[in-house]
């Protein structure tokens, strides 16, 4: 097709389309370009862009838009086939798009069989007239017959398809096999279906949704054959690949069903809630509505069996479910529907769709599909996958109980617990003032202003004058002045001038005999100075207690005292202050959370991880009891560190998943959400679930790259993404992440990160004995030399030496020897890190010499490592080195030296222990 040079504005849009991945953004660009071409009578360009528009709407599942646009495209072609040809480029053919449209007609019962047959007759005519093979047409007929459950027609078309030659309008190798595999699966020929799926995987056939679609289908079939390892592997592999797509794929819903039948209901719920967009079904795609409804049916059945029927399924109250859930009564209280509310409706609505399809198709195919879905949970496979956990029921149902305010202290707690809603807090203060119970009551309410002084005015929505007036009315004249003069600095960052202003205000409060203001401001300033000027902070605490020794002031002072003690590494003093603060509790949630979380921090510092877990959980319970999700999610992140510390990697992941859920329900910033993603991804790798780590780590990289994030964050995420990919056996992705990270680190002058990427790439390529491994090893070596880090130099030199032996097949250890000399020359010979590095490097050299069949030299190098290990009394290293020396000498025929080394090795273990027996076996072989 001849195309004139487009106007500059259109050319710019075309360039952007060609450089934008398939997704909503690309679709919108095509839409704009098409509108421009049509408005400016650029007919040939409009035709090509409409063909692109058809392709994009098909990929994005916009059935209605595709059907309308394709009809127009066909009419334009028919108006002048020479000017508007069937094929506009090697990737875009009108008859190929006809296959998409013809397939979609089966998805809506509003199209009668007569209409469908008419469309296929037209399609058949066009294929014959084009001179193309009938393969593409027959494949589409075959797929449609399978969708309708017309198995006689399916068998007929399938046989004809085998005889038809393939061409560029045929289904691709992956789709051809995938459709045939599902045909055999529906006929109960599971083994034949799996053979075809394995052809896709072994042949590495790819397409738009392949191999991810076939992996999701094969995973279900492998369950039937009880090959659970392969079923799990395909589930994880497919889901990890889908996470890289710019837009969510409907294949994810197949994985949700897989999770339900394998007993992973929490994981299924998570997939459904995170992919609400997939339930935004087109009006015409009724088959998609059926799939969505029956998945919800199976999910709600599983939730009810798990005793979770009362919880809402997040996202079901959004516009994404408007079509699927049309007709359901509004959720109780608005918002999302609970599993109990969905359960009956979704099955009844699915049954209505079944009746429409079966009436159109003249069989009971959809009724059978519905029955199979309803019975899905009757056959459950015990196959734990990933680490997912239900949130406590309390996080959905807990109601904040209004306290009975019968004392001034209860009012103080109520005000503290109402913040940051300053208006509501001030209303409580006014109510308390109006009660006039007694002087103690009124005096107690004054302590509420201790908390009001913590308010962030920039986010409170209350004018500083309003807040200052409330302070003044309560006699806190100096504190009122602080609100007016310092304002936003009360809660924000401060500089030296601000600290001086605080000091001046405290002086003034003392001069005008304003003890409450003196105490509150002194506490406020002490908290700010606890790390920068601890001595002054202690003086301020004494001043506060001297002027107002009330329970709220005493508790706040005890908390700050604990911080001061811990900052000075006075752990026991800190613990005592925290116990005092806990005993002074009066119900102020923020203070109680602070006490428990600082106690947990002490547990982390002292490596008493069980204590840290218990205290963090206590703080989290307090926060969730008040529905304070903004406090809960950072605590859950810290809880994950405590779990990681005591070796509970799975629990660490669960804590982070909960943190993620709660953070999404607050005003957490995008960088904070990405920090959770990064922590989640790294912990998933640590817990042995690298496939699940790929999505959150990819999200971190993408967000930081798109939003100009800190280059160090990008580098750290790329390192972690590569590690996760490697452990998930996604080797190409691991290499790509590290290779890109190497260039990115160089561009951003991140030398340490660049070294880390070079080292990992060297290891990665050495494993496969790739000829480029030496280049990366030497790059790491040179970077380490630039940073003047002898330990890193040795570690890189080990890779260089390995590359020389494995790739170059030489015994050039000059770099390693030089690096070891450099390490010794640092003068830190007694440093444990230096000595361990020397031992490891010397043993590494010994192993390489042994690989080169230089047994005597290898044994002598190992004995050198023995001596270094003996100097620092490292018995385990001495054993390893002696055994290596023995085996090396033995291989060289030096029997006496081998026996001597092995007998010496036995001194470092006891008879019956595996190390001892290994050495004994080597001796016996001699």
XYZ file of N, CA and C in Angstrom, residues 700-924:
675
model
N 9.398 -2.481 41.523
C 10.321 -1.502 42.105
C 11.203 -0.890 41.017
N 11.770 -1.752 40.172
C 12.635 -1.260 39.089
C 11.847 -0.337 38.171
N 10.665 -0.784 37.727
C 9.865 0.002 36.776
C 9.482 1.354 37.364
N 9.012 1.342 38.610
C 8.563 2.609 39.207
C 9.733 3.588 39.331
N 10.858 3.109 39.819
C 12.013 3.999 39.991
C 12.526 4.528 38.661
N 12.519 3.698 37.634
C 12.973 4.149 36.321
C 12.013 5.171 35.727
N 10.723 4.950 35.918
C 9.723 5.865 35.348
C 9.611 7.166 36.121
N 9.981 7.156 37.386
C 9.767 8.324 38.232
C 11.061 8.959 38.749
N 12.173 8.637 38.104
C 13.438 9.253 38.489
C 13.839 8.928 39.911
N 13.682 7.673 40.297
C 14.022 7.268 41.663
C 15.514 7.331 41.925
N 15.875 7.187 43.180
C 17.266 7.196 43.599
C 18.023 6.088 42.854
N 19.111 6.436 42.140
C 19.867 5.406 41.400
C 20.321 4.241 42.275
N 20.639 4.502 43.542
C 21.052 3.401 44.422
C 19.907 2.422 44.643
N 18.661 2.946 44.706
C 17.495 2.060 44.839
C 17.321 1.209 43.588
N 17.543 1.828 42.419
C 17.412 1.089 41.160
C 18.444 -0.038 41.122
N 19.689 0.296 41.474
C 20.755 -0.710 41.436
C 20.465 -1.861 42.399
N 20.027 -1.531 43.614
C 19.722 -2.575 44.604
C 18.596 -3.474 44.102
N 17.567 -2.870 43.480
C 16.443 -3.662 42.979
C 16.875 -4.555 41.819
N 17.767 -4.060 40.957
C 18.243 -4.869 39.837
C 19.100 -6.045 40.320
N 19.924 -5.793 41.335
C 20.693 -6.898 41.932
C 19.737 -7.973 42.439
N 18.729 -7.533 43.209
C 17.776 -8.485 43.802
C 16.953 -9.187 42.727
N 16.553 -8.441 41.688
C 15.765 -9.048 40.603
C 16.577 -10.115 39.889
N 17.861 -9.841 39.675
C 18.718 -10.849 39.055
C 18.838 -12.098 39.913
N 19.013 -11.913 41.235
C 19.116 -13.068 42.147
C 17.832 -13.891 42.121
N 16.677 -13.187 42.167
C 15.395 -13.896 42.143
C 15.234 -14.659 40.832
N 15.587 -14.029 39.725
C 15.460 -14.675 38.411
C 16.359 -15.900 38.321
N 17.575 -15.775 38.834
C 18.505 -16.900 38.800
C 17.942 -18.087 39.578
N 17.428 -17.817 40.775
C 16.898 -18.913 41.595
C 15.601 -19.479 41.028
N 14.889 -18.641 40.261
C 13.656 -19.110 39.616
C 13.947 -19.800 38.285
N 15.248 -19.921 37.954
C 15.702 -20.536 36.712
C 15.247 -19.756 35.485
N 15.032 -18.456 35.681
C 14.760 -17.548 34.556
C 16.100 -16.905 34.191
N 16.949 -17.687 33.518
C 18.350 -17.295 33.346
C 18.523 -16.068 32.458
N 17.733 -15.981 31.408
C 17.863 -14.815 30.524
C 17.499 -13.542 31.269
N 16.464 -13.623 32.088
C 16.053 -12.442 32.848
C 17.123 -12.066 33.876
N 17.755 -13.055 34.491
C 18.817 -12.770 35.455
C 19.972 -12.043 34.768
N 20.397 -12.579 33.626
C 21.495 -11.939 32.892
C 21.113 -10.519 32.479
N 19.888 -10.349 31.964
C 19.447 -9.026 31.498
C 19.434 -8.014 32.641
N 18.931 -8.429 33.814
C 18.866 -7.522 34.958
C 20.264 -7.070 35.369
N 21.191 -8.015 35.438
C 22.550 -7.670 35.880
C 23.319 -6.903 34.809
N 23.130 -7.260 33.562
C 23.845 -6.561 32.491
C 23.369 -5.114 32.395
N 22.041 -4.941 32.471
C 21.506 -3.578 32.464
C 21.994 -2.817 33.702
N 22.009 -3.499 34.850
C 22.470 -2.860 36.079
C 23.919 -2.429 35.999
N 24.733 -3.228 35.300
C 26.149 -2.882 35.133
C 26.293 -1.557 34.390
N 25.593 -1.437 33.260
C 25.655 -0.183 32.481
C 25.047 0.975 33.264
N 23.934 0.701 33.934
C 23.253 1.761 34.692
C 24.151 2.276 35.816
N 24.827 1.365 36.509
C 25.714 1.771 37.605
C 26.881 2.600 37.092
N 27.413 2.215 35.937
C 28.519 2.986 35.353
C 28.052 4.391 34.994
N 26.863 4.486 34.391
C 26.329 5.792 33.995
C 26.090 6.690 35.200
N 25.711 6.096 36.334
C 25.386 6.882 37.524
C 26.513 6.899 38.559
N 27.706 6.449 38.126
C 28.903 6.493 38.972
C 28.686 5.780 40.308
N 28.069 4.611 40.247
C 27.853 3.793 41.437
C 28.887 2.663 41.414
N 30.105 2.974 41.844
C 31.211 2.044 41.687
C 30.998 0.732 42.430
N 30.506 0.827 43.660
C 30.310 -0.396 44.444
C 29.269 -1.298 43.808
N 28.178 -0.681 43.329
C 27.138 -1.462 42.662
C 27.671 -2.051 41.360
N 28.449 -1.249 40.610
C 29.028 -1.732 39.354
C 29.901 -2.965 39.608
N 30.682 -2.908 40.686
C 31.508 -4.060 41.078
C 30.626 -5.283 41.345
N 29.525 -5.078 42.091
C 28.629 -6.186 42.418
C 28.023 -6.821 41.181
N 27.622 -5.989 40.205
C 27.051 -6.528 38.968
C 28.104 -7.289 38.169
N 29.315 -6.735 38.081
C 30.379 -7.406 37.317
C 30.698 -8.759 37.938
N 30.747 -8.814 39.272
C 31.051 -10.063 39.963
C 29.976 -11.110 39.693
N 28.714 -10.678 39.764
C 27.614 -11.625 39.537
C 27.612 -12.120 38.092
N 27.876 -11.235 37.154
C 27.909 -11.657 35.749
C 29.064 -12.622 35.499
N 30.196 -12.372 36.164
C 31.319 -13.297 36.029
C 30.928 -14.681 36.542
N 30.314 -14.749 37.731
C 29.882 -16.038 38.292
C 28.876 -16.727 37.378
N 27.927 -15.929 36.891
C 26.855 -16.458 36.047
C 27.434 -17.104 34.790
N 28.370 -16.414 34.140
C 28.925 -16.918 32.890
C 29.951 -18.021 33.126
N 30.622 -17.975 34.273
C 31.562 -19.054 34.597
C 30.831 -20.385 34.757
N 29.621 -20.329 35.294
C 28.850 -21.562 35.480
C 28.626 -22.286 34.156
N 28.468 -21.515 33.088
C 28.246 -22.122 31.771
C 29.510 -22.096 30.919
N 30.641 -21.724 31.545
C 31.939 -21.653 30.861
C 31.854 -20.796 29.598
N 31.195 -19.662 29.743
C 31.018 -18.741 28.615
C 32.309 -17.967 28.377
N 32.689 -17.765 27.123
C 33.971 -17.102 26.839
C 34.069 -15.655 27.306
N 32.920 -15.000 27.598
C 32.980 -13.606 28.050
C 33.149 -13.491 29.562
N 33.146 -14.605 30.273
C 33.284 -14.562 31.731
C 34.551 -13.831 32.174
N 35.728 -14.068 31.536
C 36.937 -13.360 31.981
C 36.821 -11.845 31.910
N 36.083 -11.338 30.915
C 35.937 -9.880 30.773
C 35.261 -9.282 32.002
N 34.192 -9.924 32.465
C 33.477 -9.395 33.630
C 34.290 -9.583 34.902
N 35.026 -10.697 34.997
C 35.853 -10.928 36.174
C 36.931 -9.850 36.277
N 37.585 -9.541 35.165
C 38.633 -8.519 35.175
C 38.051 -7.127 35.428
N 36.847 -6.896 34.934
C 36.203 -5.599 35.205
C 35.951 -5.453 36.701
N 35.466 -6.522 37.342
C 35.252 -6.488 38.793
C 36.571 -6.244 39.516
N 37.640 -6.911 39.041
C 38.966 -6.755 39.656
C 39.433 -5.294 39.568
N 39.311 -4.696 38.401
C 39.751 -3.306 38.212
C 38.915 -2.338 39.049
N 37.618 -2.598 39.150
C 36.749 -1.740 39.969
C 37.131 -1.824 41.440
N 37.446 -3.043 41.905
C 37.853 -3.219 43.302
C 39.168 -2.488 43.570
N 40.081 -2.524 42.599
C 41.350 -1.801 42.746
C 41.103 -0.296 42.842
N 40.165 0.204 42.019
C 39.825 1.636 42.054
C 39.297 2.047 43.420
N 38.523 1.141 44.042
C 37.927 1.467 45.344
C 38.888 1.200 46.497
N 40.056 0.630 46.174
C 41.082 0.355 47.178
C 40.524 -0.491 48.322
N 39.817 -1.567 47.935
C 39.247 -2.485 48.918
C 39.906 -3.844 48.721
N 40.917 -4.166 49.538
C 41.688 -5.409 49.322
C 40.849 -6.681 49.356
N 39.826 -6.725 50.230
C 38.983 -7.930 50.304
C 38.219 -8.102 48.992
N 37.656 -7.013 48.475
C 36.938 -7.099 47.199
C 37.885 -7.447 46.062
N 39.115 -6.945 46.132
C 40.105 -7.265 45.104
C 40.356 -8.779 45.082
N 40.523 -9.381 46.269
C 40.749 -10.824 46.333
C 39.552 -11.587 45.787
N 38.354 -11.173 46.169
C 37.155 -11.876 45.695
C 37.050 -11.824 44.172
N 37.393 -10.663 43.584
C 37.370 -10.559 42.122
C 38.498 -11.388 41.511
N 39.657 -11.374 42.159
C 40.798 -12.124 41.630
C 40.510 -13.620 41.602
N 39.707 -14.122 42.551
C 39.311 -15.537 42.540
C 38.557 -15.856 41.248
N 37.692 -14.935 40.812
C 36.950 -15.155 39.563
C 37.887 -15.111 38.357
N 38.846 -14.175 38.409
C 39.806 -14.092 37.301
C 40.580 -15.404 37.200
N 41.021 -15.923 38.346
C 41.770 -17.183 38.347
C 40.912 -18.330 37.821
N 39.663 -18.374 38.242
C 38.755 -19.426 37.755
C 38.591 -19.335 36.244
N 38.441 -18.102 35.753
C 38.282 -17.902 34.308
C 39.528 -18.362 33.556
N 40.690 -18.088 34.122
C 41.938 -18.513 33.473
C 41.976 -20.035 33.341
N 41.552 -20.724 34.384
C 41.596 -22.187 34.376
C 40.480 -22.774 33.514
N 39.247 -22.299 33.744
C 38.078 -22.912 33.100
C 37.939 -22.499 31.640
N 38.172 -21.206 31.349
C 37.951 -20.700 29.993
C 39.241 -20.728 29.178
N 40.296 -20.138 29.739
C 41.557 -20.029 28.993
C 42.434 -21.266 29.133
N 42.116 -22.134 30.104
C 42.849 -23.377 30.336
C 44.341 -23.114 30.578
N 44.611 -22.102 31.408
C 45.987 -21.796 31.809
C 46.061 -21.826 33.329
N 47.294 -21.803 33.856
C 47.459 -21.784 35.311
C 48.016 -20.430 35.757
N 47.491 -19.369 35.142
C 47.961 -18.016 35.473
C 47.229 -17.517 36.721
N 47.909 -17.615 37.879
C 47.319 -17.147 39.133
C 47.926 -15.815 39.583
N 48.526 -15.102 38.640
C 49.266 -13.892 39.016
C 48.372 -12.857 39.688
N 47.152 -12.670 39.188
C 46.255 -11.674 39.785
C 45.859 -12.083 41.197
N 45.610 -13.380 41.379
C 45.207 -13.852 42.699
C 46.370 -13.721 43.688
N 47.561 -14.074 43.253
C 48.730 -13.952 44.131
C 48.979 -12.485 44.494
N 48.856 -11.624 43.493
C 49.052 -10.188 43.721
C 48.010 -9.660 44.710
N 46.760 -10.113 44.533
C 45.676 -9.655 45.414
C 45.916 -10.108 46.853
N 46.402 -11.333 47.027
C 46.678 -11.833 48.377
C 47.834 -11.062 49.015
N 48.857 -10.753 48.235
C 49.968 -9.945 48.756
C 49.471 -8.569 49.180
N 48.571 -8.030 48.375
C 48.002 -6.708 48.664
C 47.188 -6.761 49.956
N 46.475 -7.859 50.146
C 45.653 -8.024 51.340
C 46.535 -8.091 52.587
N 47.611 -8.858 52.510
C 48.517 -8.987 53.656
C 49.186 -7.655 53.953
N 49.461 -6.903 52.897
C 50.158 -5.615 53.056
C 49.310 -4.547 53.723
N 48.034 -4.807 53.897
C 47.167 -3.800 54.537
C 47.526 -3.609 56.000
N 48.247 -4.588 56.572
C 48.592 -4.473 57.987
C 47.488 -4.941 58.900
N 46.400 -5.501 58.323
C 45.270 -5.972 59.128
C 45.249 -7.500 59.141
N 46.440 -8.078 59.261
C 46.549 -9.531 59.142
C 45.744 -10.278 60.197
N 45.574 -9.664 61.361
C 44.839 -10.338 62.441
C 43.337 -10.118 62.355
N 42.885 -9.326 61.401
C 41.457 -9.088 61.248
C 40.761 -10.367 60.815
N 39.682 -10.787 61.494
C 38.983 -12.031 61.111
C 38.544 -12.021 59.648
N 38.037 -10.871 59.166
C 37.575 -10.817 57.782
C 38.734 -11.055 56.817
N 39.884 -10.435 57.116
C 41.053 -10.588 56.257
C 41.537 -12.033 56.267
N 41.633 -12.625 57.447
C 42.145 -13.996 57.548
C 41.198 -15.001 56.890
N 39.899 -14.820 57.081
C 38.935 -15.727 56.433
C 39.030 -15.580 54.921
N 39.195 -14.335 54.446
C 39.352 -14.099 53.008
C 40.598 -14.799 52.481
N 41.700 -14.748 53.250
C 42.930 -15.426 52.844
C 42.720 -16.939 52.760
N 42.036 -17.487 53.775
C 41.778 -18.937 53.778
C 40.965 -19.336 52.548
N 39.872 -18.605 52.310
C 38.986 -18.955 51.190
C 39.722 -18.840 49.858
N 40.527 -17.771 49.697
C 41.236 -17.577 48.430
C 42.304 -18.652 48.229
N 43.000 -19.011 49.306
C 44.053 -20.028 49.191
C 43.447 -21.392 48.873
N 42.329 -21.728 49.516
C 41.631 -22.980 49.194
C 41.111 -22.958 47.758
N 40.648 -21.799 47.318
C 40.157 -21.662 45.948
C 41.281 -21.981 44.966
N 42.467 -21.435 45.249
C 43.620 -21.698 44.381
C 43.959 -23.188 44.397
N 43.882 -23.795 45.578
C 44.188 -25.226 45.688
C 43.226 -26.053 44.835
N 41.958 -25.713 44.870
C 40.962 -26.479 44.084
C 41.235 -26.327 42.590
N 41.589 -25.112 42.173
C 41.865 -24.887 40.754
C 43.107 -25.670 40.314
N 44.122 -25.709 41.167
C 45.322 -26.489 40.846
C 44.991 -27.973 40.732
N 44.131 -28.435 41.618
C 43.706 -29.835 41.565
C 42.962 -30.113 40.258
N 42.114 -29.151 39.844
C 41.389 -29.302 38.576
C 42.374 -29.418 37.410
N 43.510 -28.719 37.526
C 44.537 -28.776 36.487
C 45.424 -30.022 36.621
N 45.033 -30.918 37.563
C 45.761 -32.166 37.813
C 47.171 -31.903 38.336
N 47.340 -30.810 39.079
C 48.615 -30.505 39.740
C 48.433 -30.795 41.225
N 48.365 -32.093 41.549
C 48.009 -32.529 42.883
C 48.966 -32.072 43.968
N 50.282 -32.131 43.704
C 51.256 -31.738 44.729
C 51.106 -30.253 45.047
N 51.049 -29.419 43.998
C 50.898 -27.973 44.218
C 49.568 -27.670 44.918
N 48.518 -28.384 44.537
C 47.206 -28.183 45.161
C 47.268 -28.529 46.645
N 47.906 -29.676 46.972
C 48.020 -30.083 48.362
C 48.816 -29.085 49.189
N 49.896 -28.565 48.621
C 50.711 -27.598 49.366
C 49.961 -26.284 49.585
N 49.161 -25.861 48.593
C 48.337 -24.655 48.766
C 47.305 -24.877 49.870
N 46.724 -26.083 49.905
C 45.742 -26.396 50.947
C 46.391 -26.382 52.322
N 47.632 -26.891 52.435
C 48.331 -26.872 53.723
C 48.638 -25.439 54.168
N 48.875 -24.562 53.203
C 49.061 -23.148 53.543
C 47.787 -22.587 54.181
N 46.628 -22.987 53.638
C 45.343 -22.561 54.210
C 45.160 -23.128 55.617
N 45.651 -24.365 55.840
C 45.567 -24.983 57.163
C 46.293 -24.109 58.183
N 47.476 -23.635 57.832
C 48.268 -22.834 58.760
C 47.577 -21.514 59.095
N 46.990 -20.874 58.076
C 46.281 -19.604 58.317
C 45.106 -19.854 59.259
N 44.364 -20.939 59.024
C 43.201 -21.263 59.859
C 43.632 -21.593 61.278
N 44.792 -22.253 61.415
C 45.293 -22.601 62.756
C 45.646 -21.346 63.537
N 46.174 -20.330 62.845
C 46.574 -19.084 63.517
C 45.388 -18.391 64.179
N 44.182 -18.599 63.637
C 43.002 -17.958 64.246
C 42.066 -19.005 64.860
N 42.601 -20.223 65.010
C 41.881 -21.306 65.689
C 40.522 -21.582 65.042
N 40.520 -21.742 63.726
C 39.300 -22.018 62.986
C 39.317 -23.487 62.573
N 38.792 -24.362 63.465
C 38.877 -25.798 63.286
C 38.193 -26.311 62.038
N 36.992 -25.808 61.741
C 36.239 -26.285 60.583
C 37.017 -26.025 59.295
N 37.639 -24.835 59.202
C 38.430 -24.516 58.012
C 39.667 -25.410 57.927
N 40.275 -25.720 59.084
C 41.442 -26.608 59.072
C 41.048 -27.989 58.544
N 39.890 -28.479 58.994
C 39.424 -29.785 58.512
C 39.251 -29.766 56.996
N 38.530 -28.757 56.483
C 38.285 -28.686 55.036
C 39.602 -28.650 54.264
N 40.550 -27.835 54.750
C 41.817 -27.693 54.036
C 42.639 -28.983 54.096
N 42.629 -29.659 55.238
C 43.388 -30.909 55.374
C 42.812 -32.011 54.483
N 41.489 -32.077 54.421
C 40.872 -33.086 53.552
C 41.222 -32.793 52.095
N 41.148 -31.510 51.702
C 41.504 -31.159 50.325
C 42.965 -31.511 50.041
N 43.848 -31.213 51.024
C 45.261 -31.554 50.851
C 45.430 -33.065 50.692
N 44.735 -33.834 51.530
C 44.828 -35.287 51.452
C 44.374 -35.824 50.114
N 43.234 -35.359 49.644
C 42.693 -35.839 48.376
C 43.608 -35.431 47.223
N 44.156 -34.192 47.297
C 45.050 -33.724 46.228
C 46.336 -34.549 46.192
N 46.952 -34.761 47.358
C 48.167 -35.572 47.398
C 47.895 -36.993 46.913
N 46.743 -37.500 47.317
C 46.363 -38.863 46.905
C 46.282 -38.959 45.378
N 45.687 -37.937 44.741
C 45.533 -37.958 43.281
C 46.882 -37.894 42.573
N 47.894 -37.313 43.284
C 49.228 -37.205 42.682
C 50.114 -38.389 43.052
N 49.574 -39.352 43.797
C 50.345 -40.528 44.174
C 51.222 -40.317 45.391
N 51.119 -39.167 46.056
C 51.917 -38.898 47.267
C 51.179 -39.484 48.461
N 51.226 -40.803 48.591
C 50.388 -41.513 49.565
C 50.699 -41.120 51.000
N 51.970 -41.037 51.356
C 52.327 -40.711 52.739
C 51.815 -39.328 53.131
N 52.001 -38.359 52.265
C 51.525 -37.002 52.573
C 49.995 -36.968 52.645
N 49.347 -37.750 51.795
C 47.884 -37.817 51.817
C 47.405 -38.394 53.143
N 48.070 -39.545 53.578
C 47.664 -40.180 54.833
C 47.862 -39.227 56.010
N 48.989 -38.529 56.018
C 49.288 -37.606 57.113
C 48.224 -36.511 57.211
N 47.830 -35.946 56.075
C 46.832 -34.868 56.067
C 45.467 -35.371 56.526
N 45.070 -36.539 56.040
C 43.744 -37.075 56.380
C 43.660 -37.488 57.848
N 44.754 -38.094 58.371
C 44.752 -38.445 59.800
C 44.681 -37.193 60.658
N 45.379 -36.144 60.229
C 45.314 -34.873 60.965
C 43.897 -34.292 60.915
N 43.220 -34.441 59.771
C 41.859 -33.917 59.620
C 40.911 -34.551 60.622
N 41.124 -35.847 60.933
C 40.206 -36.551 61.830
C 40.220 -35.971 63.247
N 41.277 -35.220 63.582
C 41.339 -34.618 64.923
C 40.236 -33.586 65.132
N 39.673 -33.088 64.030
C 38.699 -32.003 64.153
C 37.251 -32.496 64.145
N 37.046 -33.793 64.278
C 35.686 -34.320 64.396
C 35.747 -35.626 65.168
N 34.594 -36.143 65.537
C 34.490 -37.355 66.348
C 34.060 -38.539 65.492
N 34.483 -39.760 65.881
C 34.014 -40.950 65.161
C 32.485 -40.991 65.121
N 31.951 -41.346 63.963
C 30.500 -41.389 63.797
C 29.959 -40.136 63.136
N 30.693 -39.024 63.278
C 30.263 -37.791 62.620
C 30.642 -37.861 61.142
N 29.839 -37.246 60.285
C 30.054 -37.374 58.839
C 31.420 -36.856 58.392
N 31.961 -35.707 58.936
C 33.302 -35.292 58.497
C 34.363 -36.347 58.811
N 34.304 -36.908 60.020
C 35.275 -37.924 60.431
C 35.191 -39.132 59.496
N 33.961 -39.574 59.230
C 33.779 -40.775 58.412
C 34.235 -40.530 56.974
N 34.049 -39.278 56.490
C 34.507 -38.969 55.135
C 36.025 -39.120 55.055
N 36.726 -38.537 56.059
C 38.185 -38.653 56.091
C 38.600 -40.114 56.232
N 37.864 -40.858 57.044
C 38.176 -42.279 57.246
C 38.028 -43.056 55.937
N 37.018 -42.724 55.165
C 36.810 -43.415 53.882
C 37.959 -43.128 52.914
N 38.419 -41.860 52.931
C 39.548 -41.503 52.066
C 40.795 -42.281 52.488
N 40.981 -42.425 53.799
C 42.129 -43.199 54.288
C 42.004 -44.665 53.890
N 40.797 -45.190 53.990
C 40.575 -46.587 53.633
C 40.887 -46.819 52.158
